[in-house]
Amino acid sequence: YYDSAEVANVQEEQEIIVSCRSSCSGTFLLSWGGRVSDEPLRVDATSVEMELALSKLLEPFNLHTDGSSPIRVTRKANGFAFKWRVAFLGISGDIGLIQANGDLLVGSGAAVNVVEVTRGSSDLYPGAY
C-alpha cells in the first residue's frame, strides 16, 4: 500500500494593524531580522509607501532576480486607522513576524500590532510524491 503527498510552497501573509479608539496621528517603525526601517511610517501610509519600506527591510532576502518587489501590500480602513495585508512573494518559508513599534502614535488607545494570517512553508522540490 502506497500513498502520495502534495508538497507545496505557501506564501507567508501578515497584517500590520494600527488601531485607535478615536482619531489618531503620528508614526510607527517596522523591523525584521534585526533591521529597522529607515524612516517612520505615518499612520495613514499608502500601500505603496508600506511596500517600499518593507522592501528595503527584506532586500537581502529577495529571491526575485529582476529587481521587482518581494512583497505586495494592500491597505484597508480599520476604524479610525488602517491595516495593511502583506503578501511575501519573493521570500519562501515561514519568515517570522515583522515587528512594529508604535511609541510615536498619538490618540486614545493608539497601537500597532502584527499578526500572521498565513504561515509560509516551502520545500526544495514542490509537487506530488
PDB file of C-alpha atoms in Angstrom:
ATOM      1  CA  TYR A   1       0.000   0.000   0.000  1.00  0.00           C
ATOM      2  CA  TYR A   2       1.460   3.310  -1.109  1.00  0.00           C
ATOM      3  CA  ASP A   3       0.252   6.831  -0.630  1.00  0.00           C
ATOM      4  CA  SER A   4       1.381  10.160  -2.006  1.00  0.00           C
ATOM      5  CA  ALA A   5       1.621  13.611  -0.533  1.00  0.00           C
ATOM      6  CA  GLU A   6       1.462  17.000  -2.150  1.00  0.00           C
ATOM      7  CA  VAL A   7       4.301  19.301  -1.198  1.00  0.00           C
ATOM      8  CA  ALA A   8       3.616  22.945  -1.978  1.00  0.00           C
ATOM      9  CA  ASN A   9       5.134  26.344  -1.460  1.00  0.00           C
ATOM     10  CA  VAL A  10       2.809  28.509   0.636  1.00  0.00           C
ATOM     11  CA  GLN A  11       3.470  32.251   0.602  1.00  0.00           C
ATOM     12  CA  GLU A  12       3.522  33.951   4.002  1.00  0.00           C
ATOM     13  CA  GLU A  13       0.931  36.670   4.700  1.00  0.00           C
ATOM     14  CA  GLN A  14       0.911  39.069   7.629  1.00  0.00           C
ATOM     15  CA  GLU A  15      -1.221  42.043   8.648  1.00  0.00           C
ATOM     16  CA  ILE A  16       0.088  45.247  10.169  1.00  0.00           C
ATOM     17  CA  ILE A  17      -2.806  46.762  12.113  1.00  0.00           C
ATOM     18  CA  VAL A  18      -2.983  50.282  13.538  1.00  0.00           C
ATOM     19  CA  SER A  19      -5.922  50.708  15.892  1.00  0.00           C
ATOM     20  CA  CYS A  20      -7.283  53.776  17.690  1.00  0.00           C
ATOM     21  CA  ARG A  21     -10.431  54.436  19.723  1.00  0.00           C
ATOM     22  CA  SER A  22     -10.778  57.868  18.096  1.00  0.00           C
ATOM     23  CA  SER A  23      -8.907  59.937  15.558  1.00  0.00           C
ATOM     24  CA  CYS A  24      -5.167  59.268  15.739  1.00  0.00           C
ATOM     25  CA  SER A  25      -1.970  60.514  14.161  1.00  0.00           C
ATOM     26  CA  GLY A  26       1.759  60.005  14.419  1.00  0.00           C
ATOM     27  CA  THR A  27       4.182  57.448  13.073  1.00  0.00           C
ATOM     28  CA  PHE A  28       5.450  53.932  13.704  1.00  0.00           C
ATOM     29  CA  LEU A  29       8.578  51.952  12.913  1.00  0.00           C
ATOM     30  CA  LEU A  30       8.918  48.459  11.474  1.00  0.00           C
ATOM     31  CA  SER A  31      11.741  45.981  11.913  1.00  0.00           C
ATOM     32  CA  TRP A  32      12.514  42.463  10.757  1.00  0.00           C
ATOM     33  CA  GLY A  33      15.533  40.217  11.026  1.00  0.00           C
ATOM     34  CA  GLY A  34      17.470  42.768  13.098  1.00  0.00           C
ATOM     35  CA  ARG A  35      16.954  45.510  10.505  1.00  0.00           C
ATOM     36  CA  VAL A  36      14.931  48.649  11.353  1.00  0.00           C
ATOM     37  CA  SER A  37      13.104  50.791   8.775  1.00  0.00           C
ATOM     38  CA  ASP A  38      14.984  53.933   7.720  1.00  0.00           C
ATOM     39  CA  GLU A  39      12.094  56.297   8.312  1.00  0.00           C
ATOM     40  CA  PRO A  40       8.915  56.064  10.378  1.00  0.00           C
ATOM     41  CA  LEU A  41       5.655  55.396   8.531  1.00  0.00           C
ATOM     42  CA  ARG A  42       2.681  57.704   9.009  1.00  0.00           C
ATOM     43  CA  VAL A  43      -0.492  56.254  10.495  1.00  0.00           C
ATOM     44  CA  ASP A  44      -2.141  56.793   7.070  1.00  0.00           C
ATOM     45  CA  ALA A  45       0.724  55.430   4.922  1.00  0.00           C
ATOM     46  CA  THR A  46      -0.340  54.270   1.478  1.00  0.00           C
ATOM     47  CA  SER A  47       0.127  50.672   0.376  1.00  0.00           C
ATOM     48  CA  VAL A  48       2.955  51.845  -1.911  1.00  0.00           C
ATOM     49  CA  GLU A  49       4.765  53.586   0.977  1.00  0.00           C
ATOM     50  CA  MET A  50       4.395  50.460   3.131  1.00  0.00           C
ATOM     51  CA  GLU A  51       5.631  48.225   0.305  1.00  0.00           C
ATOM     52  CA  LEU A  52       8.721  50.409  -0.256  1.00  0.00           C
ATOM     53  CA  ALA A  53       9.589  50.457   3.461  1.00  0.00           C
ATOM     54  CA  LEU A  54       9.215  46.678   3.783  1.00  0.00           C
ATOM     55  CA  SER A  55      11.101  46.016   0.547  1.00  0.00           C
ATOM     56  CA  LYS A  56      14.110  47.848   1.996  1.00  0.00           C
ATOM     57  CA  LEU A  57      13.949  45.716   5.154  1.00  0.00           C
ATOM     58  CA  LEU A  58      13.731  42.488   3.148  1.00  0.00           C
ATOM     59  CA  GLU A  59      16.133  43.441   0.348  1.00  0.00           C
ATOM     60  CA  PRO A  60      18.930  40.982   1.194  1.00  0.00           C
ATOM     61  CA  PHE A  61      16.425  38.101   1.159  1.00  0.00           C
ATOM     62  CA  ASN A  62      14.596  38.935  -2.082  1.00  0.00           C
ATOM     63  CA  LEU A  63      14.546  35.897  -4.386  1.00  0.00           C
ATOM     64  CA  HIS A  64      13.385  37.919  -7.404  1.00  0.00           C
ATOM     65  CA  THR A  65      16.311  38.417  -9.764  1.00  0.00           C
ATOM     66  CA  ASP A  66      14.536  41.027 -11.903  1.00  0.00           C
ATOM     67  CA  GLY A  67      14.612  43.724  -9.208  1.00  0.00           C
ATOM     68  CA  SER A  68      10.867  43.514  -8.534  1.00  0.00           C
ATOM     69  CA  SER A  69       9.489  43.856  -5.029  1.00  0.00           C
ATOM     70  CA  PRO A  70       9.469  40.686  -2.908  1.00  0.00           C
ATOM     71  CA  ILE A  71       6.090  41.676  -1.425  1.00  0.00           C
ATOM     72  CA  ARG A  72       2.650  43.032  -2.278  1.00  0.00           C
ATOM     73  CA  VAL A  73       0.739  45.262   0.125  1.00  0.00           C
ATOM     74  CA  THR A  74      -2.950  46.154   0.229  1.00  0.00           C
ATOM     75  CA  ARG A  75      -4.490  48.683   2.631  1.00  0.00           C
ATOM     76  CA  LYS A  76      -7.958  48.753   4.203  1.00  0.00           C
ATOM     77  CA  ALA A  77      -9.638  51.102   6.650  1.00  0.00           C
ATOM     78  CA  ASN A  78      -9.662  49.867  10.247  1.00  0.00           C
ATOM     79  CA  GLY A  79     -11.941  52.111  12.306  1.00  0.00           C
ATOM     80  CA  PHE A  80     -10.040  55.376  12.765  1.00  0.00           C
ATOM     81  CA  ALA A  81      -6.840  53.964  11.253  1.00  0.00           C
ATOM     82  CA  PHE A  82      -5.708  51.366   8.693  1.00  0.00           C
ATOM     83  CA  LYS A  83      -4.456  47.817   8.294  1.00  0.00           C
ATOM     84  CA  TRP A  84      -2.078  46.558   5.643  1.00  0.00           C
ATOM     85  CA  ARG A  85      -2.051  42.970   4.306  1.00  0.00           C
ATOM     86  CA  VAL A  86       1.484  41.947   3.330  1.00  0.00           C
ATOM     87  CA  ALA A  87       1.974  39.016   0.936  1.00  0.00           C
ATOM     88  CA  PHE A  88       5.562  37.749   0.707  1.00  0.00           C
ATOM     89  CA  LEU A  89       6.103  36.694  -2.912  1.00  0.00           C
ATOM     90  CA  GLY A  90       9.881  36.669  -3.193  1.00  0.00           C
ATOM     91  CA  ILE A  91      10.734  35.075   0.141  1.00  0.00           C
ATOM     92  CA  SER A  92       9.954  31.415   0.778  1.00  0.00           C
ATOM     93  CA  GLY A  93       9.012  29.705   4.013  1.00  0.00           C
ATOM     94  CA  ASP A  94       7.899  30.790   7.465  1.00  0.00           C
ATOM     95  CA  ILE A  95       9.797  34.060   7.711  1.00  0.00           C
ATOM     96  CA  GLY A  96       8.899  35.245  11.210  1.00  0.00           C
ATOM     97  CA  LEU A  97       6.796  38.215  12.219  1.00  0.00           C
ATOM     98  CA  ILE A  98       7.562  41.773  11.278  1.00  0.00           C
ATOM     99  CA  GLN A  99       7.984  43.796  14.471  1.00  0.00           C
ATOM    100  CA  ALA A 100       6.249  47.164  14.932  1.00  0.00           C
ATOM    101  CA  ASN A 101       6.967  49.987  17.368  1.00  0.00           C
ATOM    102  CA  GLY A 102       4.080  52.403  17.882  1.00  0.00           C
ATOM    103  CA  ASP A 103       5.645  54.611  20.567  1.00  0.00           C
ATOM    104  CA  LEU A 104       5.163  57.669  18.335  1.00  0.00           C
ATOM    105  CA  LEU A 105       1.444  57.085  17.678  1.00  0.00           C
ATOM    106  CA  VAL A 106      -0.851  59.717  19.198  1.00  0.00           C
ATOM    107  CA  GLY A 107      -4.500  59.131  20.114  1.00  0.00           C
ATOM    108  CA  SER A 108      -6.769  57.284  22.507  1.00  0.00           C
ATOM    109  CA  GLY A 109      -5.713  53.634  22.593  1.00  0.00           C
ATOM    110  CA  ALA A 110      -3.369  54.061  19.628  1.00  0.00           C
ATOM    111  CA  ALA A 111      -1.407  50.874  18.964  1.00  0.00           C
ATOM    112  CA  VAL A 112       0.185  48.909  16.153  1.00  0.00           C
ATOM    113  CA  ASN A 113       0.237  45.100  16.012  1.00  0.00           C
ATOM    114  CA  VAL A 114       1.356  42.499  13.520  1.00  0.00           C
ATOM    115  CA  VAL A 115      -0.411  39.156  13.073  1.00  0.00           C
ATOM    116  CA  GLU A 116       0.399  36.178  10.909  1.00  0.00           C
ATOM    117  CA  VAL A 117      -2.507  35.478   8.545  1.00  0.00           C
ATOM    118  CA  THR A 118      -0.946  32.579   6.614  1.00  0.00           C
ATOM    119  CA  ARG A 119       2.183  30.769   7.768  1.00  0.00           C
ATOM    120  CA  GLY A 120       4.587  30.321   4.880  1.00  0.00           C
ATOM    121  CA  SER A 121       6.173  26.986   4.044  1.00  0.00           C
ATOM    122  CA  SER A 122       8.408  25.750   1.289  1.00  0.00           C
ATOM    123  CA  ASP A 123      10.196  22.707   0.048  1.00  0.00           C
ATOM    124  CA  LEU A 124      13.097  22.415  -2.357  1.00  0.00           C
ATOM    125  CA  TYR A 125      11.024  20.392  -4.826  1.00  0.00           C
ATOM    126  CA  PRO A 126       7.278  21.085  -4.662  1.00  0.00           C
ATOM    127  CA  GLY A 127       4.937  18.599  -6.327  1.00  0.00           C
ATOM    128  CA  ALA A 128       3.225  15.256  -5.741  1.00  0.00           C
ATOM    129  CA  TYR A 129       5.281  12.390  -4.309  1.00  0.00           C
TER     130      TYR A 129
END
